[in-house]
Amino acid sequence: MNSEELFKISKNIIPGGVNSPVRAFEPYPFFVKEAKGSHIVDIDGNDYIDYCLAYGPILLGHSDDDVMKDVYEQMQRGTAYGAPTENEVKLAEEVIDRVPCAEMVRFVNSGTEATMAAIRLARGFTGKSKIVKFEGAYHGAHDYVLVKSGSGAACLPDSAGIPVETTQNTLSVPFNNVDALTKLIEDEGEDIACVIVEPVMGNIGCVEPTVKFLKFLREITEENGIVLIFDEVITGFRVSRGGAQSYYGVKPDLVTFAKVLGGGFPIGAYAGKKEIMSLIAPNGPVYQAGTFSGNPISIQAGLSTLKKLDYPFYGEMSQKGDFLRESISDILEDLKLELQGVGLSSMFQIYFNEEPVIDYETAKRSDAKRFLVYFRELLKNGVFIPPSQFECNFISGAHTDDDLIKTSEAIEQALKVAWKI
Ligand code: PLP
């Protein structure tokens, strides 16, 4: 069976034919046979250099030999216990050693679970109800944060099935906007439990914060007794050893992780100041639990992965990222295209947009339709990126110089086709 045939069957028995919406693209997504290192192979026999990397978790490359060996060994010893293990303690120690704000860690199963628990914890700690997120930020698929629109005012749900009352305590402001945030906190600060932020907005493409904005965010939340949560589900252990908070030198109160932390297996975690984390059950009154939390397979994969993420890994990742970003910049100049090549460390994207992208509003003005032409042309030339202008592209440690050179050539070709040059 090929991908087209499988999709026909799948559409009838799995909603949209996929198990997460972003995976669907026209006319049908390819179905995966296997993936190794920087490459992913579909059941139709096509081999792609992969910059989707499962939307971020795969930092060492697919199916890393060392991680797999440790995981196989763990599998012989059992796959779930419902009782603690030494490896959970070791992984918590690794997180605390790397991440500036982490004094205590609780493992969960996904990024969604992590942000849901961190928000509940912030509310439990402060005794306040309102939360602030930034327009366009994605913090998982749970009810309190599934809102994109609305400025200052209470946000409306972004999905059917979420009661309006559920999101009336969720406020939003534009990213990178000191004035809007100041006004919101002046007006509503007394009722705000937390501000949750993706320090790099990875769900509208790739938008970096200004350092001034992040520092201001830290100051104003501290002054107003508001818990600052960095959602580092994408940036954690990816942009630097200690994530975005180390990269930009700004320390939040709480942080959420998932993706890279599980070394390719499902995981999530939230961490932060002991004073706040101590309120979690069974220590304190903020309830949170999970059958598979601290799952020994995911924990082993995370531990084996983090061991490999040390000097000189992050320097090498930045070099790979710089190579692609510089190539993109040269290509755009040669083709006389005024588009925005963006990114940091092992994250990159091209905005089909003539103006700099600093927030959701500016991101939305990108030519998302033309981007899909670019995406399809890349795919034709053996390069797989997420099928959306509003996702980020990722590089892994397994990407070779040869991969990166081939990718630059494919990008040039795809831009020419998309812009009819
Ligand atoms: N937070 C951010 C910043 C994310 O990018 C995502 C997922 O892409 C999530 C939270 C939710 O994580 P998960 O898909 O593991 O539930």
Short mmCIF file of C-alpha atoms and ligand atoms in Angstrom, two decimals:
data_model
loop_
_atom_site.label_atom_id
_atom_site.label_comp_id
_atom_site.label_asym_id
_atom_site.label_seq_id
_atom_site.Cartn_x
_atom_site.Cartn_y
_atom_site.Cartn_z
CA MET A 1 0.00 0.00 0.00
CA ASN A 2 1.22 3.54 -0.72
CA SER A 3 0.59 6.80 1.19
CA GLU A 4 -2.29 7.86 -1.04
CA GLU A 5 -4.09 4.54 -0.55
CA LEU A 6 -3.44 4.50 3.19
CA PHE A 7 -4.73 8.05 3.56
CA LYS A 8 -7.99 7.09 1.85
CA ILE A 9 -8.52 4.38 4.47
CA SER A 10 -7.20 6.47 7.32
CA LYS A 11 -9.54 9.42 6.56
CA ASN A 12 -12.50 7.17 7.27
CA ILE A 13 -11.35 5.82 10.58
CA ILE A 14 -9.09 8.54 12.05
CA PRO A 15 -10.46 12.12 12.04
CA GLY A 16 -8.73 13.94 9.19
CA GLY A 17 -6.61 10.84 8.67
CA VAL A 18 -4.08 12.05 11.25
CA ASN A 19 -3.62 11.99 15.00
CA SER A 20 -2.60 15.65 15.32
CA PRO A 21 -4.04 18.30 12.97
CA VAL A 22 -0.80 19.88 11.74
CA ARG A 23 0.26 16.57 10.16
CA ALA A 24 -2.43 16.83 7.48
CA PHE A 25 -1.52 18.51 4.22
CA GLU A 26 -2.85 18.50 0.66
CA PRO A 27 -3.32 16.28 -1.21
CA TYR A 28 -2.26 13.72 1.43
CA PRO A 29 0.58 13.42 3.95
CA PHE A 30 3.30 10.87 3.35
CA PHE A 31 3.19 7.86 5.67
CA VAL A 32 6.48 7.10 7.37
CA LYS A 33 8.35 3.83 7.02
CA GLU A 34 11.37 4.69 9.16
CA ALA A 35 13.73 7.44 10.26
CA LYS A 36 17.40 7.42 11.13
CA GLY A 37 19.76 10.32 11.87
CA SER A 38 18.78 13.35 9.80
CA HIS A 39 16.67 11.34 7.34
CA ILE A 40 13.06 10.20 7.24
CA VAL A 41 11.82 7.67 4.68
CA ASP A 42 8.22 7.23 3.54
CA ILE A 43 6.44 4.05 2.47
CA ASP A 44 6.53 5.27 -1.14
CA GLY A 45 10.32 5.00 -1.15
CA ASN A 46 11.13 8.72 -0.80
CA ASP A 47 13.98 9.76 1.44
CA TYR A 48 13.91 13.26 2.94
CA ILE A 49 16.35 15.35 4.94
CA ASP A 50 14.17 16.06 7.97
CA TYR A 51 13.80 19.56 9.48
CA CYS A 52 10.43 18.82 11.06
CA LEU A 53 12.03 16.36 13.45
CA ALA A 54 8.67 15.43 14.97
CA TYR A 55 8.04 19.16 15.62
CA GLY A 56 11.08 19.52 17.81
CA PRO A 57 11.83 16.56 20.08
CA ILE A 58 14.51 14.97 17.91
CA LEU A 59 17.68 16.88 18.75
CA LEU A 60 20.34 14.15 18.41
CA GLY A 61 18.80 12.82 15.19
CA HIS A 62 16.33 9.96 14.79
CA SER A 63 16.98 6.72 16.64
CA ASP A 64 20.35 7.69 18.13
CA ASP A 65 22.38 4.48 18.69
CA ASP A 66 23.45 5.27 22.27
CA VAL A 67 19.96 6.29 23.37
CA MET A 68 18.39 3.25 21.70
CA LYS A 69 20.82 0.87 23.40
CA ASP A 70 19.95 2.26 26.83
CA VAL A 71 16.23 2.21 26.03
CA TYR A 72 16.34 -1.45 24.89
CA GLU A 73 18.09 -2.36 28.13
CA GLN A 74 15.48 -0.49 30.17
CA MET A 75 12.68 -2.24 28.24
CA GLN A 76 14.01 -5.60 29.46
CA ARG A 77 13.64 -4.32 33.01
CA GLY A 78 10.00 -3.22 32.62
CA THR A 79 8.05 -0.43 31.01
CA ALA A 80 5.90 1.08 33.80
CA TYR A 81 5.98 0.56 37.55
CA GLY A 82 3.71 2.95 39.42
CA ALA A 83 6.59 3.40 41.87
CA PRO A 84 9.61 5.74 41.77
CA THR A 85 12.97 4.89 40.20
CA GLU A 86 16.54 6.11 40.65
CA ASN A 87 16.56 7.38 37.06
CA GLU A 88 13.76 9.87 37.84
CA VAL A 89 15.99 11.36 40.53
CA LYS A 90 18.96 11.42 38.14
CA LEU A 91 16.96 13.15 35.40
CA ALA A 92 15.59 15.69 37.90
CA GLU A 93 19.19 16.37 38.98
CA GLU A 94 20.24 16.85 35.35
CA VAL A 95 17.41 19.36 34.80
CA ILE A 96 18.25 21.25 37.98
CA ASP A 97 21.94 21.34 37.04
CA ARG A 98 21.18 22.86 33.65
CA VAL A 99 18.18 25.12 34.08
CA PRO A 100 18.71 28.30 36.15
CA CYS A 101 15.18 28.52 37.64
CA ALA A 102 14.79 24.80 38.35
CA GLU A 103 15.05 23.90 42.03
CA MET A 104 12.44 21.11 41.92
CA VAL A 105 11.02 19.15 38.98
CA ARG A 106 7.80 17.17 38.42
CA PHE A 107 7.65 14.88 35.38
CA VAL A 108 4.45 14.50 33.36
CA ASN A 109 3.64 13.06 29.93
CA SER A 110 3.35 15.95 27.49
CA GLY A 111 3.80 19.67 27.06
CA THR A 112 0.05 20.16 27.33
CA GLU A 113 0.00 18.48 30.72
CA ALA A 114 3.00 20.51 31.84
CA THR A 115 1.47 23.92 31.06
CA MET A 116 -1.89 22.88 32.51
CA ALA A 117 -0.22 21.87 35.77
CA ALA A 118 2.07 24.93 35.90
CA ILE A 119 -0.90 27.29 35.46
CA ARG A 120 -2.85 25.49 38.18
CA LEU A 121 0.18 25.71 40.43
CA ALA A 122 0.57 29.46 39.80
CA ARG A 123 -3.11 29.94 40.62
CA GLY A 124 -2.78 27.80 43.76
CA PHE A 125 0.32 29.71 44.86
CA THR A 126 -1.08 33.22 44.32
CA GLY A 127 -4.75 32.54 45.09
CA LYS A 128 -5.57 34.55 41.92
CA SER A 129 -7.48 33.42 38.84
CA LYS A 130 -6.48 35.38 35.74
CA ILE A 131 -3.69 34.31 33.45
CA VAL A 132 -1.94 36.19 30.68
CA LYS A 133 -0.67 34.67 27.45
CA PHE A 134 0.64 36.27 24.29
CA GLU A 135 -1.33 36.45 21.06
CA GLY A 136 -0.41 33.57 18.79
CA ALA A 137 1.37 31.59 21.51
CA TYR A 138 0.56 27.89 21.76
CA HIS A 139 0.79 26.19 25.12
CA GLY A 140 -0.87 22.89 24.25
CA ALA A 141 -4.43 21.80 23.56
CA HIS A 142 -6.07 22.24 26.98
CA ASP A 143 -9.01 24.55 27.56
CA TYR A 144 -7.42 27.46 29.44
CA VAL A 145 -4.84 28.28 26.80
CA LEU A 146 -6.58 27.33 23.57
CA VAL A 147 -7.19 30.94 22.66
CA LYS A 148 -5.37 33.04 20.12
CA SER A 149 -7.43 36.13 19.63
CA GLY A 150 -8.40 39.02 21.83
CA SER A 151 -6.27 41.86 23.05
CA GLY A 152 -6.43 42.84 26.69
CA ALA A 153 -9.99 41.62 26.93
CA ALA A 154 -10.89 38.10 27.95
CA CYS A 155 -10.11 35.69 25.15
CA LEU A 156 -12.65 33.66 23.26
CA PRO A 157 -12.06 29.91 22.88
CA ASP A 158 -10.22 28.87 19.74
CA SER A 159 -12.10 25.58 19.54
CA ALA A 160 -15.67 24.39 19.73
CA GLY A 161 -16.40 22.53 22.94
CA ILE A 162 -14.69 25.01 25.28
CA PRO A 163 -17.20 26.94 27.40
CA VAL A 164 -16.70 30.72 27.17
CA GLU A 165 -16.57 30.79 31.00
CA THR A 166 -13.45 28.62 30.85
CA THR A 167 -11.42 31.20 28.97
CA GLN A 168 -12.83 34.36 30.53
CA ASN A 169 -9.86 34.46 32.89
CA THR A 170 -7.37 34.11 30.04
CA LEU A 171 -6.11 37.49 28.88
CA SER A 172 -3.79 38.15 25.99
CA VAL A 173 -1.47 40.85 24.73
CA PRO A 174 0.84 41.19 21.73
CA PHE A 175 4.33 39.72 22.11
CA ASN A 176 7.31 42.09 22.37
CA ASN A 177 5.01 44.97 23.36
CA VAL A 178 6.02 46.68 26.61
CA ASP A 179 3.18 49.25 26.51
CA ALA A 180 0.38 46.70 26.06
CA LEU A 181 1.70 44.55 28.87
CA THR A 182 2.14 47.55 31.18
CA LYS A 183 -1.45 48.66 30.57
CA LEU A 184 -2.86 45.18 31.12
CA ILE A 185 -1.00 44.77 34.40
CA GLU A 186 -2.00 48.26 35.54
CA ASP A 187 -5.65 47.42 34.86
CA GLU A 188 -5.84 43.81 36.00
CA GLY A 189 -2.57 43.07 37.85
CA GLU A 190 -4.23 42.42 41.21
CA ASP A 191 -6.13 39.46 39.77
CA ILE A 192 -3.36 37.98 37.61
CA ALA A 193 -1.83 34.71 38.81
CA CYS A 194 0.71 34.23 36.05
CA VAL A 195 2.08 35.29 32.71
CA ILE A 196 2.96 32.33 30.49
CA VAL A 197 5.27 33.00 27.57
CA GLU A 198 7.09 31.07 24.88
CA PRO A 199 10.40 32.95 25.18
CA VAL A 200 10.87 32.30 21.46
CA MET A 201 7.48 32.16 19.72
CA GLY A 202 7.80 28.83 17.93
CA ASN A 203 4.16 28.36 17.03
CA ILE A 204 3.82 31.32 14.71
CA GLY A 205 7.08 30.45 12.95
CA CYS A 206 10.09 31.64 14.90
CA VAL A 207 9.91 35.03 16.61
CA GLU A 208 12.65 36.03 19.01
CA PRO A 209 11.96 38.27 21.97
CA THR A 210 13.80 41.52 22.33
CA VAL A 211 16.04 41.18 25.37
CA LYS A 212 14.51 44.43 26.63
CA PHE A 213 11.05 42.86 26.47
CA LEU A 214 12.01 39.67 28.32
CA LYS A 215 13.83 41.64 31.03
CA PHE A 216 10.83 43.96 31.37
CA LEU A 217 8.53 40.95 31.61
CA ARG A 218 10.60 39.66 34.51
CA GLU A 219 10.60 43.00 36.30
CA ILE A 220 6.91 43.82 35.97
CA THR A 221 5.77 40.34 37.05
CA GLU A 222 8.10 40.40 40.05
CA GLU A 223 6.89 43.86 41.09
CA ASN A 224 3.25 42.75 40.92
CA GLY A 225 3.49 39.34 42.61
CA ILE A 226 2.73 37.54 39.35
CA VAL A 227 4.29 34.15 38.64
CA LEU A 228 6.33 34.18 35.43
CA ILE A 229 6.19 30.88 33.51
CA PHE A 230 8.51 30.25 30.58
CA ASP A 231 7.01 27.63 28.31
CA GLU A 232 10.23 26.02 27.08
CA VAL A 233 8.56 23.02 25.47
CA ILE A 234 10.35 23.95 22.24
CA THR A 235 13.38 25.91 23.46
CA GLY A 236 14.23 23.70 26.46
CA PHE A 237 17.57 21.90 25.99
CA ARG A 238 17.45 23.02 22.34
CA VAL A 239 18.63 26.63 22.13
CA SER A 240 21.26 26.14 24.84
CA ARG A 241 22.17 23.78 27.69
CA GLY A 242 19.86 25.71 30.02
CA GLY A 243 17.25 26.62 27.39
CA ALA A 244 16.04 30.10 26.50
CA GLN A 245 16.38 31.36 30.07
CA SER A 246 20.14 30.75 29.88
CA TYR A 247 20.34 32.00 26.31
CA TYR A 248 18.72 35.35 27.15
CA GLY A 249 19.79 35.54 30.80
CA VAL A 250 16.29 35.96 32.25
CA LYS A 251 15.11 33.68 35.07
CA PRO A 252 11.38 32.87 35.36
CA ASP A 253 9.65 31.42 38.44
CA LEU A 254 8.42 28.29 36.70
CA VAL A 255 9.31 26.55 33.44
CA THR A 256 7.63 23.86 31.37
CA PHE A 257 9.36 21.26 29.21
CA ALA A 258 8.49 18.37 26.88
CA LYS A 259 9.91 17.48 23.40
CA VAL A 260 13.74 17.28 23.69
CA LEU A 261 13.58 16.22 27.35
CA GLY A 262 12.14 12.83 26.32
CA GLY A 263 14.83 12.05 23.75
CA GLY A 264 12.14 11.09 21.21
CA PHE A 265 9.73 9.51 23.70
CA PRO A 266 6.64 11.12 25.27
CA ILE A 267 7.40 13.27 28.29
CA GLY A 268 6.67 16.60 29.90
CA ALA A 269 7.89 18.37 33.01
CA TYR A 270 7.42 21.51 35.03
CA ALA A 271 10.03 22.92 37.31
CA GLY A 272 10.90 26.03 39.25
CA LYS A 273 11.32 27.66 42.62
CA LYS A 274 11.08 25.32 45.59
CA GLU A 275 8.78 27.75 47.36
CA ILE A 276 6.19 27.27 44.60
CA MET A 277 6.85 23.65 43.60
CA SER A 278 6.46 22.54 47.24
CA LEU A 279 2.72 23.20 46.95
CA ILE A 280 2.23 20.21 44.61
CA ALA A 281 0.50 17.10 45.98
CA PRO A 282 1.31 15.07 48.02
CA ASN A 283 3.36 17.86 49.68
CA GLY A 284 0.75 20.55 49.29
CA PRO A 285 -2.78 21.40 48.17
CA VAL A 286 -2.26 21.70 44.39
CA TYR A 287 -3.30 18.38 42.89
CA GLN A 288 -1.61 16.83 39.86
CA ALA A 289 -1.05 13.17 39.02
CA GLY A 290 -0.50 10.68 36.17
CA THR A 291 -0.30 6.90 35.68
CA PHE A 292 2.58 7.21 33.21
CA SER A 293 4.30 10.22 34.81
CA GLY A 294 8.01 9.47 35.18
CA ASN A 295 7.64 6.55 32.78
CA PRO A 296 10.90 4.57 32.91
CA ILE A 297 11.32 4.37 29.12
CA SER A 298 10.90 8.11 28.57
CA ILE A 299 13.02 8.91 31.60
CA GLN A 300 15.83 6.63 30.36
CA ALA A 301 15.66 8.16 26.88
CA GLY A 302 15.76 11.65 28.39
CA LEU A 303 18.69 10.80 30.63
CA SER A 304 20.70 9.19 27.83
CA THR A 305 19.93 12.15 25.56
CA LEU A 306 20.87 14.88 28.04
CA LYS A 307 24.19 13.11 28.70
CA LYS A 308 25.11 13.80 25.06
CA LEU A 309 23.99 17.43 25.16
CA ASP A 310 27.06 19.07 26.55
CA TYR A 311 30.14 20.88 25.31
CA PRO A 312 30.73 21.09 22.31
CA PHE A 313 27.21 20.15 21.21
CA TYR A 314 25.50 23.53 21.38
CA GLY A 315 28.36 25.37 19.64
CA GLU A 316 28.14 22.87 16.80
CA MET A 317 24.36 23.29 16.59
CA SER A 318 24.75 27.06 16.33
CA GLN A 319 27.30 26.59 13.54
CA LYS A 320 24.84 24.43 11.59
CA GLY A 321 22.07 26.96 12.19
CA ASP A 322 24.32 29.86 11.17
CA PHE A 323 25.32 28.03 8.00
CA LEU A 324 21.69 27.64 6.92
CA ARG A 325 20.69 31.15 7.99
CA GLU A 326 23.64 32.69 6.15
CA SER A 327 22.90 30.59 3.05
CA ILE A 328 19.26 31.73 3.16
CA SER A 329 20.33 35.34 3.49
CA ASP A 330 22.67 35.01 0.46
CA ILE A 331 19.97 33.27 -1.58
CA LEU A 332 17.39 35.96 -0.75
CA GLU A 333 19.89 38.64 -1.78
CA ASP A 334 20.74 36.86 -5.06
CA LEU A 335 17.07 36.36 -5.91
CA LYS A 336 16.28 39.95 -4.83
CA LEU A 337 13.54 38.69 -2.51
CA GLU A 338 12.81 40.84 0.51
CA LEU A 339 11.78 38.03 2.84
CA GLN A 340 12.70 37.46 6.45
CA GLY A 341 15.22 34.71 7.22
CA VAL A 342 15.00 34.20 11.00
CA GLY A 343 16.07 31.89 13.80
CA LEU A 344 18.63 31.10 16.46
CA SER A 345 20.72 28.10 17.41
CA SER A 346 19.10 25.06 15.72
CA MET A 347 15.80 26.82 14.89
CA PHE A 348 15.09 28.62 11.60
CA GLN A 349 12.34 29.79 9.29
CA ILE A 350 11.76 32.05 6.30
CA TYR A 351 8.82 34.43 6.61
CA PHE A 352 7.23 35.15 3.26
CA ASN A 353 6.86 38.69 4.45
CA GLU A 354 8.62 41.92 3.52
CA GLU A 355 8.41 43.45 6.98
CA PRO A 356 10.16 42.14 10.10
CA VAL A 357 8.00 39.74 12.11
CA ILE A 358 7.82 40.68 15.78
CA ASP A 359 4.45 39.30 16.91
CA TYR A 360 1.29 37.47 15.81
CA GLU A 361 -0.12 40.38 13.80
CA THR A 362 3.02 40.82 11.72
CA ALA A 363 3.39 37.02 11.33
CA LYS A 364 -0.17 36.76 10.02
CA ARG A 365 0.66 39.18 7.21
CA SER A 366 3.00 36.54 5.67
CA ASP A 367 2.09 34.86 2.40
CA ALA A 368 1.11 31.50 3.86
CA LYS A 369 -0.35 30.21 0.57
CA ARG A 370 2.85 30.83 -1.34
CA PHE A 371 4.74 29.20 1.50
CA LEU A 372 2.90 25.96 0.74
CA VAL A 373 4.21 26.06 -2.84
CA TYR A 374 7.69 26.38 -1.35
CA PHE A 375 6.97 23.50 1.05
CA ARG A 376 5.83 21.20 -1.78
CA GLU A 377 8.83 22.04 -3.93
CA LEU A 378 11.18 21.30 -1.04
CA LEU A 379 9.46 17.96 -0.53
CA LYS A 380 9.87 17.17 -4.23
CA ASN A 381 13.58 17.86 -3.80
CA GLY A 382 13.99 15.64 -0.75
CA VAL A 383 13.67 18.16 2.09
CA PHE A 384 10.90 17.86 4.68
CA ILE A 385 9.90 20.91 6.72
CA PRO A 386 6.62 21.37 8.64
CA PRO A 387 3.85 22.17 6.13
CA SER A 388 3.08 25.62 7.51
CA GLN A 389 4.45 29.16 7.54
CA PHE A 390 3.57 29.22 11.24
CA GLU A 391 5.80 26.39 12.40
CA CYS A 392 9.51 26.38 13.07
CA ASN A 393 12.15 24.28 11.29
CA PHE A 394 14.63 22.35 13.42
CA ILE A 395 18.15 21.03 12.87
CA SER A 396 19.59 17.98 14.66
CA GLY A 397 23.08 16.97 15.66
CA ALA A 398 22.89 14.28 12.95
CA HIS A 399 22.60 16.77 10.07
CA THR A 400 25.83 16.62 8.07
CA ASP A 401 27.54 19.36 6.06
CA ASP A 402 26.38 17.51 2.97
CA ASP A 403 22.75 17.62 4.21
CA LEU A 404 23.02 21.35 4.86
CA ILE A 405 24.53 22.11 1.43
CA LYS A 406 21.85 20.03 -0.33
CA THR A 407 19.21 21.81 1.72
CA SER A 408 20.49 25.28 0.73
CA GLU A 409 20.29 24.23 -2.92
CA ALA A 410 16.77 22.90 -2.45
CA ILE A 411 15.72 26.12 -0.67
CA GLU A 412 17.01 28.22 -3.56
CA GLN A 413 15.15 26.05 -6.07
CA ALA A 414 11.93 26.08 -4.01
CA LEU A 415 12.03 29.88 -3.58
CA LYS A 416 12.47 30.27 -7.35
CA VAL A 417 9.41 28.11 -8.00
CA ALA A 418 7.30 29.78 -5.29
CA TRP A 419 8.15 33.27 -6.55
CA LYS A 420 8.18 32.29 -10.26
CA ILE A 421 11.75 33.48 -10.80
N1 PLP B 1 4.00 24.46 24.53
C1 PLP B 1 4.64 24.72 23.38
C2 PLP B 1 5.49 25.94 23.26
C3 PLP B 1 4.52 23.84 22.30
O1 PLP B 1 5.15 24.10 21.15
C4 PLP B 1 3.72 22.67 22.46
C5 PLP B 1 3.58 21.73 21.34
O2 PLP B 1 3.99 21.93 20.24
C6 PLP B 1 3.08 22.46 23.68
C7 PLP B 1 3.24 23.36 24.70
C8 PLP B 1 2.27 21.21 23.89
O3 PLP B 1 3.10 20.11 23.95
P1 PLP B 1 2.54 18.65 23.62
O4 PLP B 1 2.25 18.60 22.16
O5 PLP B 1 3.66 17.73 24.06
O6 PLP B 1 1.33 18.45 24.45
#
